[in-house]
Each structure stands twice: as structure tokens, then as C-alpha cells.
Tab-separated table of C-alpha atoms in Angstrom:
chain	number	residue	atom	x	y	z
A	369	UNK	CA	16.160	-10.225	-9.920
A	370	UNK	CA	18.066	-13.567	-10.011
A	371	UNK	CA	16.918	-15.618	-12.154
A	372	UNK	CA	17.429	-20.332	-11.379
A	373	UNK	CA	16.284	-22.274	-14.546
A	374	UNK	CA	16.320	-25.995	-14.179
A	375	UNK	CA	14.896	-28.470	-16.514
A	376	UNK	CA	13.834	-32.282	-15.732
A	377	UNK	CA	13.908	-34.425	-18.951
A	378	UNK	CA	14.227	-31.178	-20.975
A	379	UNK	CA	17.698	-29.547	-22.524
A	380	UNK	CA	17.064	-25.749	-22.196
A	381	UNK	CA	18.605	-23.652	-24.808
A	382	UNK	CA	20.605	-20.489	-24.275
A	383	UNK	CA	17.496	-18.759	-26.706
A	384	UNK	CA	14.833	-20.245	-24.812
A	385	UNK	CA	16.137	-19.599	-21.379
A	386	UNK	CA	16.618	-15.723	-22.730
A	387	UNK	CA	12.810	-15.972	-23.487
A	388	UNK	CA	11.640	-17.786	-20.113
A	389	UNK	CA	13.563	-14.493	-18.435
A	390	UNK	CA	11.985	-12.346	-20.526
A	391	UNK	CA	8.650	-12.957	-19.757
A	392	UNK	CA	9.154	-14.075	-16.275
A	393	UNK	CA	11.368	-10.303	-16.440
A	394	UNK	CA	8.006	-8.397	-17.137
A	395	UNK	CA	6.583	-9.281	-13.771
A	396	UNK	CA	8.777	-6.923	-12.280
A	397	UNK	CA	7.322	-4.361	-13.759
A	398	UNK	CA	4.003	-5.320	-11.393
A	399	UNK	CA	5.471	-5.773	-8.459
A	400	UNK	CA	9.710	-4.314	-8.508
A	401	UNK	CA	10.738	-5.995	-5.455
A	402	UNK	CA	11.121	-9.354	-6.527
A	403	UNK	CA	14.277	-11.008	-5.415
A	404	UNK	CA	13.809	-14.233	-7.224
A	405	UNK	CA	12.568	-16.466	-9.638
A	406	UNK	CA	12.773	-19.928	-9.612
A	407	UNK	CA	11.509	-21.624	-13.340
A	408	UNK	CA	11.594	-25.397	-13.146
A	409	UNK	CA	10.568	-26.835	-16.748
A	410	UNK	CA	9.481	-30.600	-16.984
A	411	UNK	CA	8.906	-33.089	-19.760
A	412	UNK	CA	6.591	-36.360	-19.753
A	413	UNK	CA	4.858	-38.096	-22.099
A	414	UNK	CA	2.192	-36.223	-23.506
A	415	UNK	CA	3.033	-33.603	-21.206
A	416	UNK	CA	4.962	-30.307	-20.861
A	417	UNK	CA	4.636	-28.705	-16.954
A	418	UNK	CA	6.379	-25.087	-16.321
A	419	UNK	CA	6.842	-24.625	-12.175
A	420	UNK	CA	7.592	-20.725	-11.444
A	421	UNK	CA	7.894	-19.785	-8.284
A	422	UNK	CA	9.039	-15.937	-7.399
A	423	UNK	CA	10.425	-14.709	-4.087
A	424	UNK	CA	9.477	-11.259	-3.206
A	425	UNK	CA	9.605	-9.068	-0.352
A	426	UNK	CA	7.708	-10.868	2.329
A	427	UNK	CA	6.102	-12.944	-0.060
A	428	UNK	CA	5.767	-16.343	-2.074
A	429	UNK	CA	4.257	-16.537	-5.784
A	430	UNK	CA	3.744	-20.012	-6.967
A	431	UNK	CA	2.185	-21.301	-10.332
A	432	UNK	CA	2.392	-24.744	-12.349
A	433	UNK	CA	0.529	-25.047	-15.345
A	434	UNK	CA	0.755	-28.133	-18.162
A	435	UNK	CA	0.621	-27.970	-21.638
A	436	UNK	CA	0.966	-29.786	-25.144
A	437	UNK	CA	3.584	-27.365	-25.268
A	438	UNK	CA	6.583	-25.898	-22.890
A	439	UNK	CA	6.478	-22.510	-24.559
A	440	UNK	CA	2.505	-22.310	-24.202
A	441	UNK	CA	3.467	-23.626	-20.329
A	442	UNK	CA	5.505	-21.065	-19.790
A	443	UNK	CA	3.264	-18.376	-21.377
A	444	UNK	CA	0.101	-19.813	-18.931
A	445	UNK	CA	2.016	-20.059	-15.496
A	446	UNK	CA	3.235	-16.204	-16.093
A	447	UNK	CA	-0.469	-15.200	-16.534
A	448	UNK	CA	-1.090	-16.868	-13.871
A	449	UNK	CA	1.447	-15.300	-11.794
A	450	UNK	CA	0.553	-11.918	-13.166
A	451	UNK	CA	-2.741	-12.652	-11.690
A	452	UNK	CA	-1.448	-13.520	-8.253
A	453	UNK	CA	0.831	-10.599	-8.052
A	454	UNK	CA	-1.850	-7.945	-9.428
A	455	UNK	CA	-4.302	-9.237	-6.691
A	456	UNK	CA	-1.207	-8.999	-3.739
A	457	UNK	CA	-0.932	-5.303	-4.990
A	458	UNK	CA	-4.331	-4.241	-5.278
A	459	UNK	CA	-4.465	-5.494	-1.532
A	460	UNK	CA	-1.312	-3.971	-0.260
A	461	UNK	CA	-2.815	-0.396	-1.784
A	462	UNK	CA	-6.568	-1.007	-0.791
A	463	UNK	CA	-5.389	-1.929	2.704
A	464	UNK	CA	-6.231	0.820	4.975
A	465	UNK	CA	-4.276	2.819	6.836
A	466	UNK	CA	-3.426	1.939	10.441
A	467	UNK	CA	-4.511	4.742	13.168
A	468	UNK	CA	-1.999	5.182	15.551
A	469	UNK	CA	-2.843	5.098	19.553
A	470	UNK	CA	-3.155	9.264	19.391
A	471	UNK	CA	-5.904	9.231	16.919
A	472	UNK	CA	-7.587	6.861	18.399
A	473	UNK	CA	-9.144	8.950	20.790
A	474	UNK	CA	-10.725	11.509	17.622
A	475	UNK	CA	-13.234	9.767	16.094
A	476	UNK	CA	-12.957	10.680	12.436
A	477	UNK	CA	-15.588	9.928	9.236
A	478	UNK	CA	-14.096	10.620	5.759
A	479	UNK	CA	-15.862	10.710	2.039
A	480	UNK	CA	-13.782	9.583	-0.699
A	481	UNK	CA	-11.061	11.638	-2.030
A	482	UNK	CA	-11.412	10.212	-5.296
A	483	UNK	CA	-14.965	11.893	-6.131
A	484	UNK	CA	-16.466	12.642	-9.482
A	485	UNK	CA	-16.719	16.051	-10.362
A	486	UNK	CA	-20.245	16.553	-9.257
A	487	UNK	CA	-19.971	15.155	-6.371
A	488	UNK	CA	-19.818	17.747	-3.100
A	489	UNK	CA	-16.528	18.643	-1.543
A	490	UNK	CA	-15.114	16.144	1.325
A	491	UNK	CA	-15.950	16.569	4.365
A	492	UNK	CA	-13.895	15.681	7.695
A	493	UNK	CA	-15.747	15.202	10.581
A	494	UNK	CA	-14.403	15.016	14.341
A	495	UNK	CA	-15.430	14.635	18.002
A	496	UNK	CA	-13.674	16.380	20.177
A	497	UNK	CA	-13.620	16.368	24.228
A	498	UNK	CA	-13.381	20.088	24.904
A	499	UNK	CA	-10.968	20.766	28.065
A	500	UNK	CA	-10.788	23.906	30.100
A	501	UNK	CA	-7.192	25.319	29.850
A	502	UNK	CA	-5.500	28.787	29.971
A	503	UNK	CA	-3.773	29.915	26.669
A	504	UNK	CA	-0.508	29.233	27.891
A	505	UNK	CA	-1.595	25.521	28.736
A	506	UNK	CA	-3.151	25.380	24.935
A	507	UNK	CA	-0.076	26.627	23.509
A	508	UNK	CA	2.402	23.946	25.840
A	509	UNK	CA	-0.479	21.242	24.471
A	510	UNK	CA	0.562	22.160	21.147
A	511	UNK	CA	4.022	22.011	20.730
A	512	UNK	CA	3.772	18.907	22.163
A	513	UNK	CA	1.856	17.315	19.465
A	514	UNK	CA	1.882	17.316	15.881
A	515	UNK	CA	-1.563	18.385	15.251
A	516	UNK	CA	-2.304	21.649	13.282
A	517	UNK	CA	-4.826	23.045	15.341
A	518	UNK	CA	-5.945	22.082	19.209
A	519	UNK	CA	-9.948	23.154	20.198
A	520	UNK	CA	-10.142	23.580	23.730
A	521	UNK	CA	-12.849	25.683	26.279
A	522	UNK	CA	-10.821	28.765	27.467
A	523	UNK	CA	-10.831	28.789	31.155
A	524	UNK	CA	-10.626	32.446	32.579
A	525	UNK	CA	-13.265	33.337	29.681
A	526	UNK	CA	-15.289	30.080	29.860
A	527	UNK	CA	-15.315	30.247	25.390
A	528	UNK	CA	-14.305	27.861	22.949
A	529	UNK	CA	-11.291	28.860	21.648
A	530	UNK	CA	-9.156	27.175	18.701
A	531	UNK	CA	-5.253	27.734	18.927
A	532	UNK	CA	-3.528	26.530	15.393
A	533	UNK	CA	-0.530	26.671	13.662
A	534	UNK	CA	0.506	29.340	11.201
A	535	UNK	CA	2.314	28.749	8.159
A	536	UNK	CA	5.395	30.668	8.983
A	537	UNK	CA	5.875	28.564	12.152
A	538	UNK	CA	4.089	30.661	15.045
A	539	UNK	CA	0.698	29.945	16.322
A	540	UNK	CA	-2.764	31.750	16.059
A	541	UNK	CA	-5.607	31.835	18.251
A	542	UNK	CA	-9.390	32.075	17.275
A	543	UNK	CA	-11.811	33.336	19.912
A	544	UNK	CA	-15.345	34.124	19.408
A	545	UNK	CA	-16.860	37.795	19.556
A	546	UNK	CA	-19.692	38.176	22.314
């Protein structure tokens, strides 16, 4: 992370710079793919104002906060960003997952994989259009997706059949028993 400390009406020491990058440091431990951090520290009157603003990856953090104080400045506008880039994270992991075009045919209902321990197993359940095929047909099908398993009706024997793929890398079929 590159760090740009600038001061208006304000000489920054070597110590207190080393401190500003210290804290503003910690943020990376949040959020590691921060490319920059921009600190601009400001002095009026009565009034001490610390500007941090952080590039990351596809995003812009921004904070200003004013205090009697330019260390307690400092101290409030990381909080602040701390807040900001918590929040951006809990969204980027919450977001949910994107179904690509060949799923979007399989309509799919999940429970929560993060149950308690009395809760009942998860369940996965799909709708599938069933299409009459031969074996040979199934097993073409197959290879050309990546799908474990393909359910189809079987059409010399007019039975729902389920072709899937083994661990060792061949394929197995399930047929039912009249």
C-alpha cells in the first residue's frame, strides 16, 4: 500500500507520519487489496480536520472527521473508514452467487448450509424436464456437460433412468426394477 501524507497549515513529523501509517496500515488487514491511501491533515483555528481517502480494487473509501485534536482526527476518520470498508466486505461476501445461463433452466431451492446442530440436514431440491433418449444419447449428453448426474426417461424401456458419474472417471446408470 502506498501511502501520500500532506499537511495544510500543519508540519508533520517523521513520528507522527509513522503513526498516521500505522493506523491507516491496519485497514489492510480488513480489506488486503488496497492500493492507496491518501491522508490529508489540516489546521484552523479551533480546528484540527484529518481527510483519508483509500483506493482499493474497484473502489473509493472516503472519510473527514474534525477534532480539538489531529491525533483524535486521525483516530475518528480510521473508525470511520473501518466502518465503510467492513460494510463493502460484508456485501461483497453476502452477495449471492450469479447462476449461469445453464442453470437457469433447473430451478433449484436451498436451506442454509450454516445450520445449527438440531436443525435437519439440507435439502436440494430440483425440477427437471424428463426427455426420452437411448443410453447412448444420455451418455453423449453427459460428457458434454459438467453435471454429475443427468435424469432422463429411457426410450426403448419407457423408465426413468439416472446416468451419473463415478468417482474413478466412468459413468453409472440407475434403472428401476419392475
Amino acid at each position: 500500500m502506498r501511502f501520500i501524507v500532506s499537511g495544510h497549515g500543519v508540519v508533520i513529523t517523521p513520528a507522527f507520519r509513522a503513526i498516521v501509517e500505522r493506523k491507516v496500515g491496519k485497514l489492510s488487514r480488513i480489506l488486503p487489496k488496497i492500493l492507496e491511501a491518501k491522508i490529508m491533515l489540516s489546521a484552523e483555528k479551533y480546528r484540527r480536520t484529518a481527510e483519508l481517502t483509500l483506493l482499493a480494487k474497484r473502489r473509493i473509501f472516503r472519510s473527514e472527521e474534525t477534532a480539538p485534536d489531529l491525533a483524535a482526527a486521525v483516530d475518528l476518520a480510521v473508525d470511520a473508514l473501518a466502518r465503510q470498508v467492513r460494510q463493502a466486505k460484508g456485501r461483497i461476501i453476502q452477495r449471492k452467487p450469479r447462476v449461469s445461463p445453464r442453470r437457469a433452466g433447473a430451478r433449484e431451492t436451498r436451506t442454509s448450509r450454516d445450520g445449527d446442530a438440531g436443525s435437519p440436514p439440507q435439502l436440494v431440491s430440483r425440477r427437471l424436464a424428463l426427455k426420452p433418449m437411448s443410453v447412448e444419447e444420455a451418455v453423449m449428453q453427459l460428457g458434454l456437460r459438467r453435471d454429475q448426474f443427468l435424469v432422463f426417461t429411457n426410450a426403448t424401456t419407457d423408465t426413468v433412468n439416472v446416468l451419473y458419474r463415478r468417482k474413478n472417471g466412468g459413468l453409472g446408470l440407475i434403472e428401476p426394477v419392475a
